[in-house]
Tab-separated table of C-alpha atoms and ligand atoms in Angstrom:
chain	number	residue	atom	x	y	z
J	1	UNK	CA	-95.033	-113.541	-120.564
J	2	UNK	CA	-97.709	-110.871	-120.182
J	3	UNK	CA	-98.245	-110.012	-123.865
J	4	UNK	CA	-101.702	-108.595	-123.147
J	5	UNK	CA	-100.802	-106.467	-120.131
J	6	UNK	CA	-103.169	-103.522	-119.668
J	7	UNK	CA	-105.629	-104.716	-122.322
J	8	UNK	CA	-109.254	-105.531	-121.604
J	9	UNK	CA	-110.948	-108.571	-123.076
J	10	UNK	CA	-114.515	-109.813	-123.165
J	11	UNK	CA	-115.091	-113.532	-123.661
J	12	UNK	CA	-118.662	-114.661	-124.290
J	13	UNK	CA	-119.795	-117.991	-122.909
J	14	UNK	CA	-116.723	-117.904	-120.704
J	15	UNK	CA	-117.750	-120.047	-117.752
J	16	UNK	CA	-117.294	-123.458	-119.335
J	17	UNK	CA	-115.490	-125.387	-122.048
J	18	UNK	CA	-113.402	-123.507	-124.595
J	19	UNK	CA	-114.543	-120.078	-123.355
J	20	UNK	CA	-113.282	-120.839	-119.864
J	21	UNK	CA	-109.814	-121.824	-121.082
J	22	UNK	CA	-109.665	-118.785	-123.358
J	23	UNK	CA	-110.641	-116.413	-120.532
J	24	UNK	CA	-108.073	-117.981	-118.192
J	25	UNK	CA	-105.332	-117.844	-120.825
J	26	UNK	CA	-106.040	-114.187	-121.635
J	27	UNK	CA	-105.995	-113.389	-117.904
J	28	UNK	CA	-102.631	-115.117	-117.425
J	29	UNK	CA	-101.322	-113.126	-120.374
J	30	UNK	CA	-102.175	-109.992	-118.378
J	31	UNK	CA	-105.564	-108.940	-119.759
J	32	UNK	CA	-108.462	-107.713	-117.624
J	33	UNK	CA	-111.191	-110.173	-118.472
J	34	UNK	CA	-114.978	-110.051	-118.586
J	35	UNK	CA	-116.391	-113.516	-117.995
J	36	UNK	CA	-119.731	-113.453	-119.797
J	37	UNK	CA	-122.178	-116.179	-118.852
J	38	UNK	CA	-125.869	-116.916	-119.217
J	39	UNK	CA	-126.335	-119.683	-116.633
J	40	UNK	CA	-124.420	-121.097	-113.649
J	41	UNK	CA	-123.291	-117.827	-111.998
J	42	UNK	CA	-121.300	-119.756	-109.374
J	43	UNK	CA	-118.828	-121.114	-111.907
J	44	UNK	CA	-118.349	-117.616	-113.357
J	45	UNK	CA	-117.792	-116.173	-109.883
J	46	UNK	CA	-115.347	-118.968	-109.038
J	47	UNK	CA	-113.322	-118.081	-112.139
J	48	UNK	CA	-113.192	-114.437	-111.063
J	49	UNK	CA	-111.949	-115.510	-107.626
J	50	UNK	CA	-109.277	-117.786	-109.130
J	51	UNK	CA	-108.066	-115.183	-111.618
J	52	UNK	CA	-107.801	-112.548	-108.890
J	53	UNK	CA	-105.992	-114.981	-106.578
J	54	UNK	CA	-103.427	-115.490	-109.348
J	55	UNK	CA	-102.865	-111.713	-109.529
J	56	UNK	CA	-105.163	-111.037	-112.485
J	57	UNK	CA	-108.298	-108.965	-112.890
J	58	UNK	CA	-111.757	-110.183	-113.912
J	59	UNK	CA	-115.466	-109.554	-113.526
J	60	UNK	CA	-118.426	-111.764	-114.391
J	61	UNK	CA	-121.350	-110.309	-116.354
J	62	UNK	CA	-124.559	-112.152	-117.135
J	63	UNK	CA	-126.033	-111.556	-120.594
J	64	UNK	CA	-127.778	-113.538	-123.285
J	65	UNK	CA	-125.689	-112.626	-126.340
J	66	UNK	CA	-128.652	-113.045	-128.668
J	67	UNK	CA	-130.508	-110.140	-126.967
J	68	UNK	CA	-129.602	-106.658	-128.176
J	69	UNK	CA	-130.419	-104.843	-124.922
J	70	UNK	CA	-128.519	-107.339	-122.763
J	71	UNK	CA	-125.453	-107.104	-125.004
J	72	UNK	CA	-125.582	-103.317	-124.884
J	73	UNK	CA	-125.832	-103.315	-121.075
J	74	UNK	CA	-122.976	-105.820	-120.778
J	75	UNK	CA	-120.646	-103.579	-122.791
J	76	UNK	CA	-121.678	-100.550	-120.704
J	77	UNK	CA	-120.825	-102.470	-117.521
J	78	UNK	CA	-117.490	-103.472	-119.011
J	79	UNK	CA	-116.711	-99.850	-119.936
J	80	UNK	CA	-117.720	-98.673	-116.438
J	81	UNK	CA	-115.307	-101.199	-114.915
J	82	UNK	CA	-112.346	-101.399	-117.314
J	83	UNK	CA	-112.883	-98.172	-119.333
J	84	UNK	CA	-112.845	-99.772	-122.781
J	85	UNK	CA	-112.403	-103.003	-124.754
J	86	UNK	CA	-109.299	-104.135	-126.658
J	87	UNK	CA	-110.164	-107.783	-127.367
J	88	UNK	CA	-113.510	-109.456	-128.038
J	89	UNK	CA	-113.707	-113.237	-128.144
J	90	UNK	CA	-117.043	-114.245	-129.657
J	91	UNK	CA	-117.283	-117.719	-128.233
J	92	UNK	CA	-120.765	-118.450	-126.845
J	93	UNK	CA	-122.203	-121.254	-128.924
J	94	UNK	CA	-124.717	-124.064	-128.649
J	95	UNK	CA	-125.732	-127.238	-130.446
J	96	UNK	CA	-129.351	-128.437	-130.834
J	97	UNK	CA	-128.793	-131.601	-132.819
J	98	UNK	CA	-131.597	-133.284	-134.713
J	99	UNK	CA	-132.244	-135.295	-137.855
J	100	UNK	CA	-133.074	-132.624	-140.417
J	101	UNK	CA	-136.686	-133.604	-141.100
J	102	UNK	CA	-137.464	-133.539	-137.373
J	103	UNK	CA	-135.660	-130.278	-136.668
J	104	UNK	CA	-138.006	-127.730	-135.155
J	105	UNK	CA	-137.933	-124.040	-135.962
J	106	UNK	CA	-137.023	-123.480	-132.301
J	107	UNK	CA	-133.938	-125.717	-132.638
J	108	UNK	CA	-132.931	-123.910	-135.813
J	109	UNK	CA	-133.494	-120.406	-134.401
J	110	UNK	CA	-131.845	-121.108	-131.033
J	111	UNK	CA	-128.589	-122.068	-132.738
J	112	UNK	CA	-128.637	-119.229	-135.273
J	113	UNK	CA	-129.594	-116.671	-132.622
J	114	UNK	CA	-126.736	-117.531	-130.261
J	115	UNK	CA	-124.028	-118.671	-132.686
J	116	UNK	CA	-124.512	-116.042	-135.383
J	117	UNK	CA	-126.690	-113.153	-134.187
J	118	UNK	CA	-124.818	-113.175	-130.871
J	119	UNK	CA	-121.527	-112.706	-132.750
J	120	UNK	CA	-123.026	-109.826	-134.739
J	121	UNK	CA	-124.376	-108.009	-131.678
J	122	UNK	CA	-121.157	-108.301	-129.665
J	123	UNK	CA	-118.832	-107.499	-132.575
J	124	UNK	CA	-120.886	-104.393	-133.392
J	125	UNK	CA	-120.530	-103.030	-129.852
J	126	UNK	CA	-116.802	-103.812	-129.817
J	127	UNK	CA	-116.173	-102.308	-133.274
J	128	UNK	CA	-117.983	-99.094	-132.333
J	129	UNK	CA	-115.747	-98.704	-129.286
J	130	UNK	CA	-112.556	-99.563	-131.240
J	131	UNK	CA	-113.421	-96.898	-133.833
J	132	UNK	CA	-114.318	-94.314	-131.193
J	133	UNK	CA	-111.120	-94.885	-129.225
J	134	UNK	CA	-108.545	-95.737	-131.901
J	135	UNK	CA	-105.076	-97.076	-131.254
J	136	UNK	CA	-103.539	-96.743	-127.808
J	137	UNK	CA	-99.869	-97.215	-128.622
J	138	UNK	CA	-98.595	-98.499	-125.289
J	139	UNK	CA	-101.201	-101.285	-125.249
J	140	UNK	CA	-101.302	-102.619	-128.826
J	141	UNK	CA	-100.419	-101.582	-132.353
J	142	UNK	CA	-103.994	-102.420	-133.416
J	143	UNK	CA	-107.137	-100.454	-132.572
J	144	UNK	CA	-108.842	-103.682	-131.539
J	145	UNK	CA	-109.004	-107.413	-132.076
J	146	UNK	CA	-112.004	-109.655	-132.600
J	147	UNK	CA	-111.696	-113.429	-132.453
J	148	UNK	CA	-114.650	-115.547	-133.541
J	149	UNK	CA	-114.836	-119.129	-132.306
J	150	UNK	CA	-115.767	-121.057	-135.404
J	151	UNK	CA	-115.243	-124.798	-135.893
J	152	UNK	CA	-113.888	-127.334	-138.330
J	153	UNK	CA	-117.574	-127.409	-139.298
J	154	UNK	CA	-117.209	-124.108	-141.126
J	155	UNK	CA	-115.652	-126.497	-143.705
J	156	UNK	CA	-116.757	-130.039	-142.825
J	157	UNK	CA	-120.442	-130.720	-143.546
J	158	UNK	CA	-122.171	-132.376	-140.582
J	159	UNK	CA	-125.246	-134.552	-141.036
J	160	UNK	CA	-127.630	-134.373	-138.108
J	161	UNK	CA	-126.233	-130.947	-137.204
J	162	UNK	CA	-127.450	-128.808	-140.117
J	163	UNK	CA	-128.309	-125.835	-137.900
J	164	UNK	CA	-124.899	-125.884	-136.196
J	165	UNK	CA	-122.864	-126.367	-139.394
J	166	UNK	CA	-124.867	-123.572	-141.070
J	167	UNK	CA	-124.083	-121.251	-138.175
J	168	UNK	CA	-120.360	-122.044	-138.408
J	169	UNK	CA	-120.314	-121.539	-142.185
J	170	UNK	CA	-121.998	-118.208	-141.477
J	171	UNK	CA	-119.387	-117.312	-138.865
J	172	UNK	CA	-116.652	-117.938	-141.427
J	173	UNK	CA	-118.093	-115.359	-143.855
J	174	UNK	CA	-119.072	-113.042	-141.007
J	175	UNK	CA	-115.527	-113.004	-139.740
J	176	UNK	CA	-113.865	-112.599	-143.143
J	177	UNK	CA	-116.259	-109.871	-144.354
J	178	UNK	CA	-115.879	-107.979	-141.099
J	179	UNK	CA	-112.117	-108.308	-141.317
J	180	UNK	CA	-112.143	-106.824	-144.812
J	181	UNK	CA	-114.328	-103.925	-143.657
J	182	UNK	CA	-112.421	-103.087	-140.478
J	183	UNK	CA	-108.799	-103.748	-141.496
J	184	UNK	CA	-108.296	-100.180	-142.841
J	185	UNK	CA	-109.055	-98.992	-139.294
J	186	UNK	CA	-106.369	-101.296	-137.885
J	187	UNK	CA	-108.935	-103.585	-136.341
J	188	UNK	CA	-108.118	-107.256	-136.809
J	189	UNK	CA	-110.792	-109.935	-137.095
J	190	UNK	CA	-109.854	-113.613	-137.157
J	191	UNK	CA	-111.467	-116.917	-136.319
J	192	UNK	CA	-110.340	-120.085	-134.596
J	193	UNK	CA	-111.596	-123.404	-135.937
J	194	UNK	CA	-111.377	-125.960	-133.135
J	195	UNK	CA	-111.696	-129.635	-133.933
J	196	UNK	CA	-112.836	-132.081	-131.273
J	197	UNK	CA	-111.985	-130.513	-127.920
J	198	UNK	CA	-112.778	-132.189	-124.591
J	199	UNK	CA	-115.677	-130.003	-123.361
J	200	UNK	CA	-119.267	-130.512	-122.186
J	201	UNK	CA	-120.703	-129.753	-125.675
J	202	UNK	CA	-119.387	-133.039	-127.128
J	203	UNK	CA	-119.146	-135.174	-123.961
J	204	UNK	CA	-120.832	-138.146	-125.633
J	205	UNK	CA	-118.005	-138.226	-128.207
J	206	UNK	CA	-115.266	-138.836	-125.594
J	207	UNK	CA	-116.717	-140.052	-122.295
J	208	UNK	CA	-116.488	-143.777	-123.044
J	209	UNK	CA	-113.452	-145.600	-124.449
J	210	UNK	CA	-115.567	-146.824	-127.351
J	211	UNK	CA	-116.738	-143.355	-128.385
J	212	UNK	CA	-113.252	-141.893	-127.891
J	213	UNK	CA	-111.717	-144.620	-130.092
J	214	UNK	CA	-114.280	-143.836	-132.779
J	215	UNK	CA	-113.538	-140.120	-132.499
J	216	UNK	CA	-109.777	-140.707	-132.750
J	217	UNK	CA	-110.197	-142.274	-136.200
J	218	UNK	CA	-111.049	-138.714	-137.309
J	219	UNK	CA	-107.947	-137.126	-135.766
J	220	UNK	CA	-104.605	-137.890	-137.454
J	221	UNK	CA	-102.640	-136.519	-134.484
J	222	UNK	CA	-104.131	-139.242	-132.298
J	223	UNK	CA	-105.430	-137.277	-129.353
J	224	UNK	CA	-108.472	-135.246	-128.462
J	225	UNK	CA	-107.877	-131.505	-128.091
J	226	UNK	CA	-107.867	-129.865	-124.681
J	227	UNK	CA	-109.445	-126.440	-124.045
J	228	UNK	CA	-105.961	-125.060	-123.311
J	229	UNK	CA	-104.955	-125.795	-126.931
J	230	UNK	CA	-107.507	-123.175	-127.936
J	231	UNK	CA	-106.580	-120.786	-125.109
J	232	UNK	CA	-103.012	-120.588	-126.431
J	233	UNK	CA	-104.184	-119.895	-129.989
J	234	UNK	CA	-106.492	-117.140	-128.725
J	235	UNK	CA	-103.669	-115.394	-126.836
J	236	UNK	CA	-101.542	-115.394	-129.979
J	237	UNK	CA	-104.346	-114.072	-132.201
J	238	UNK	CA	-105.138	-111.358	-129.633
J	239	UNK	CA	-101.522	-110.245	-129.282
J	240	UNK	CA	-99.331	-108.053	-131.485
J	241	UNK	CA	-97.330	-111.203	-132.330
J	242	UNK	CA	-100.028	-111.909	-134.949
J	243	UNK	CA	-100.387	-108.291	-136.116
J	244	UNK	CA	-100.173	-109.159	-139.833
J	245	UNK	CA	-102.769	-111.936	-139.530
J	246	UNK	CA	-106.142	-110.807	-140.824
J	247	UNK	CA	-109.309	-112.602	-141.837
J	248	UNK	CA	-108.068	-116.152	-141.333
J	249	UNK	CA	-109.502	-119.137	-139.596
J	250	UNK	CA	-106.749	-120.766	-137.562
J	251	UNK	CA	-107.700	-124.437	-137.392
J	252	UNK	CA	-106.625	-126.099	-134.165
J	253	UNK	CA	-107.817	-129.616	-134.818
J	254	UNK	CA	-105.012	-132.191	-134.721
J	255	UNK	CA	-105.455	-132.563	-138.473
J	256	UNK	CA	-109.174	-133.320	-138.536
J	257	UNK	CA	-109.406	-131.325	-141.770
J	258	UNK	CA	-106.873	-133.557	-143.538
J	259	UNK	CA	-109.497	-136.020	-144.861
J	260	UNK	CA	-108.222	-138.800	-142.547
J	261	UNK	CA	-110.390	-141.357	-144.413
J	262	UNK	CA	-107.924	-141.027	-147.304
J	263	UNK	CA	-104.951	-142.208	-145.254
J	264	UNK	CA	-105.899	-145.770	-146.122
J	265	UNK	CA	-108.292	-145.329	-149.076
J	266	UNK	CA	-108.657	-143.516	-152.353
F	301	BGC	C1	-118.505	-129.375	-132.120
F	301	BGC	C2	-118.170	-130.634	-131.377
F	301	BGC	C3	-117.449	-131.616	-132.314
F	301	BGC	C4	-116.315	-130.951	-133.054
F	301	BGC	C5	-115.667	-131.866	-134.086
F	301	BGC	C6	-117.260	-128.823	-132.766
F	301	BGC	O1	-117.528	-127.632	-133.421
F	301	BGC	O2	-119.073	-128.436	-131.207
F	301	BGC	O3	-119.348	-131.219	-130.874
F	301	BGC	O4	-116.931	-132.697	-131.550
F	301	BGC	O5	-116.767	-129.784	-133.688
F	301	BGC	O6	-116.624	-132.534	-134.871
């Protein structure tokens, strides 16, 4: 089903992990996709080749989402190629883990700059274009959709990851406040809260049987998530199927938020 036919989507941090699966899922749903990346241009280019070979349409654009001028130029390139934007997936995110007392200002700022300021800069460009253009009835009943990749850690505190958890808590309020502000213009803003998904960012949590077994004690559903689990959720949130869904975080976590420790205690 090509629910997103004729729409144009930008996915930040799209050449690996969750972003890659989201970009590929949006492309198979018919969207023209911008694959934003900051390093490893070959993997971004390979995705473009694969998407085109499957009959889709994509371009790769390099930009550091925490830099205002680079974000601005990326959107201009997108508009030159696809004319406009219908769907923004704010996804680019990093971890710089450290015990709190050893955390450097650089580790703190790097995470906040990419995970939070990057979302602000990209959402602002997208929202300006949505407002300028308005609804295009044969594409979508909404004037635009923004999806913010949050985490279960917008809710679950995470020792040793204070910068990351703070950024995700920030994304939660960013997304909800923006949703409240833009909803009257028929722009929808929602978040996805992935749990543990098999990607490079958390490789050490699943790449040995021992670490995977430990991880699975936190997941009632008994399996690690795959990037495609998030890709499917993103297609739904971007499509008119979810038109009445505004300002939520859709947790896709196999039940990680269900306080699994209480299944045998308490
Ligand atoms: C983090 C992963 C972690 C997962 C569940 C994600 O937001 O990026 O490293 O495995 O949350 O704790």
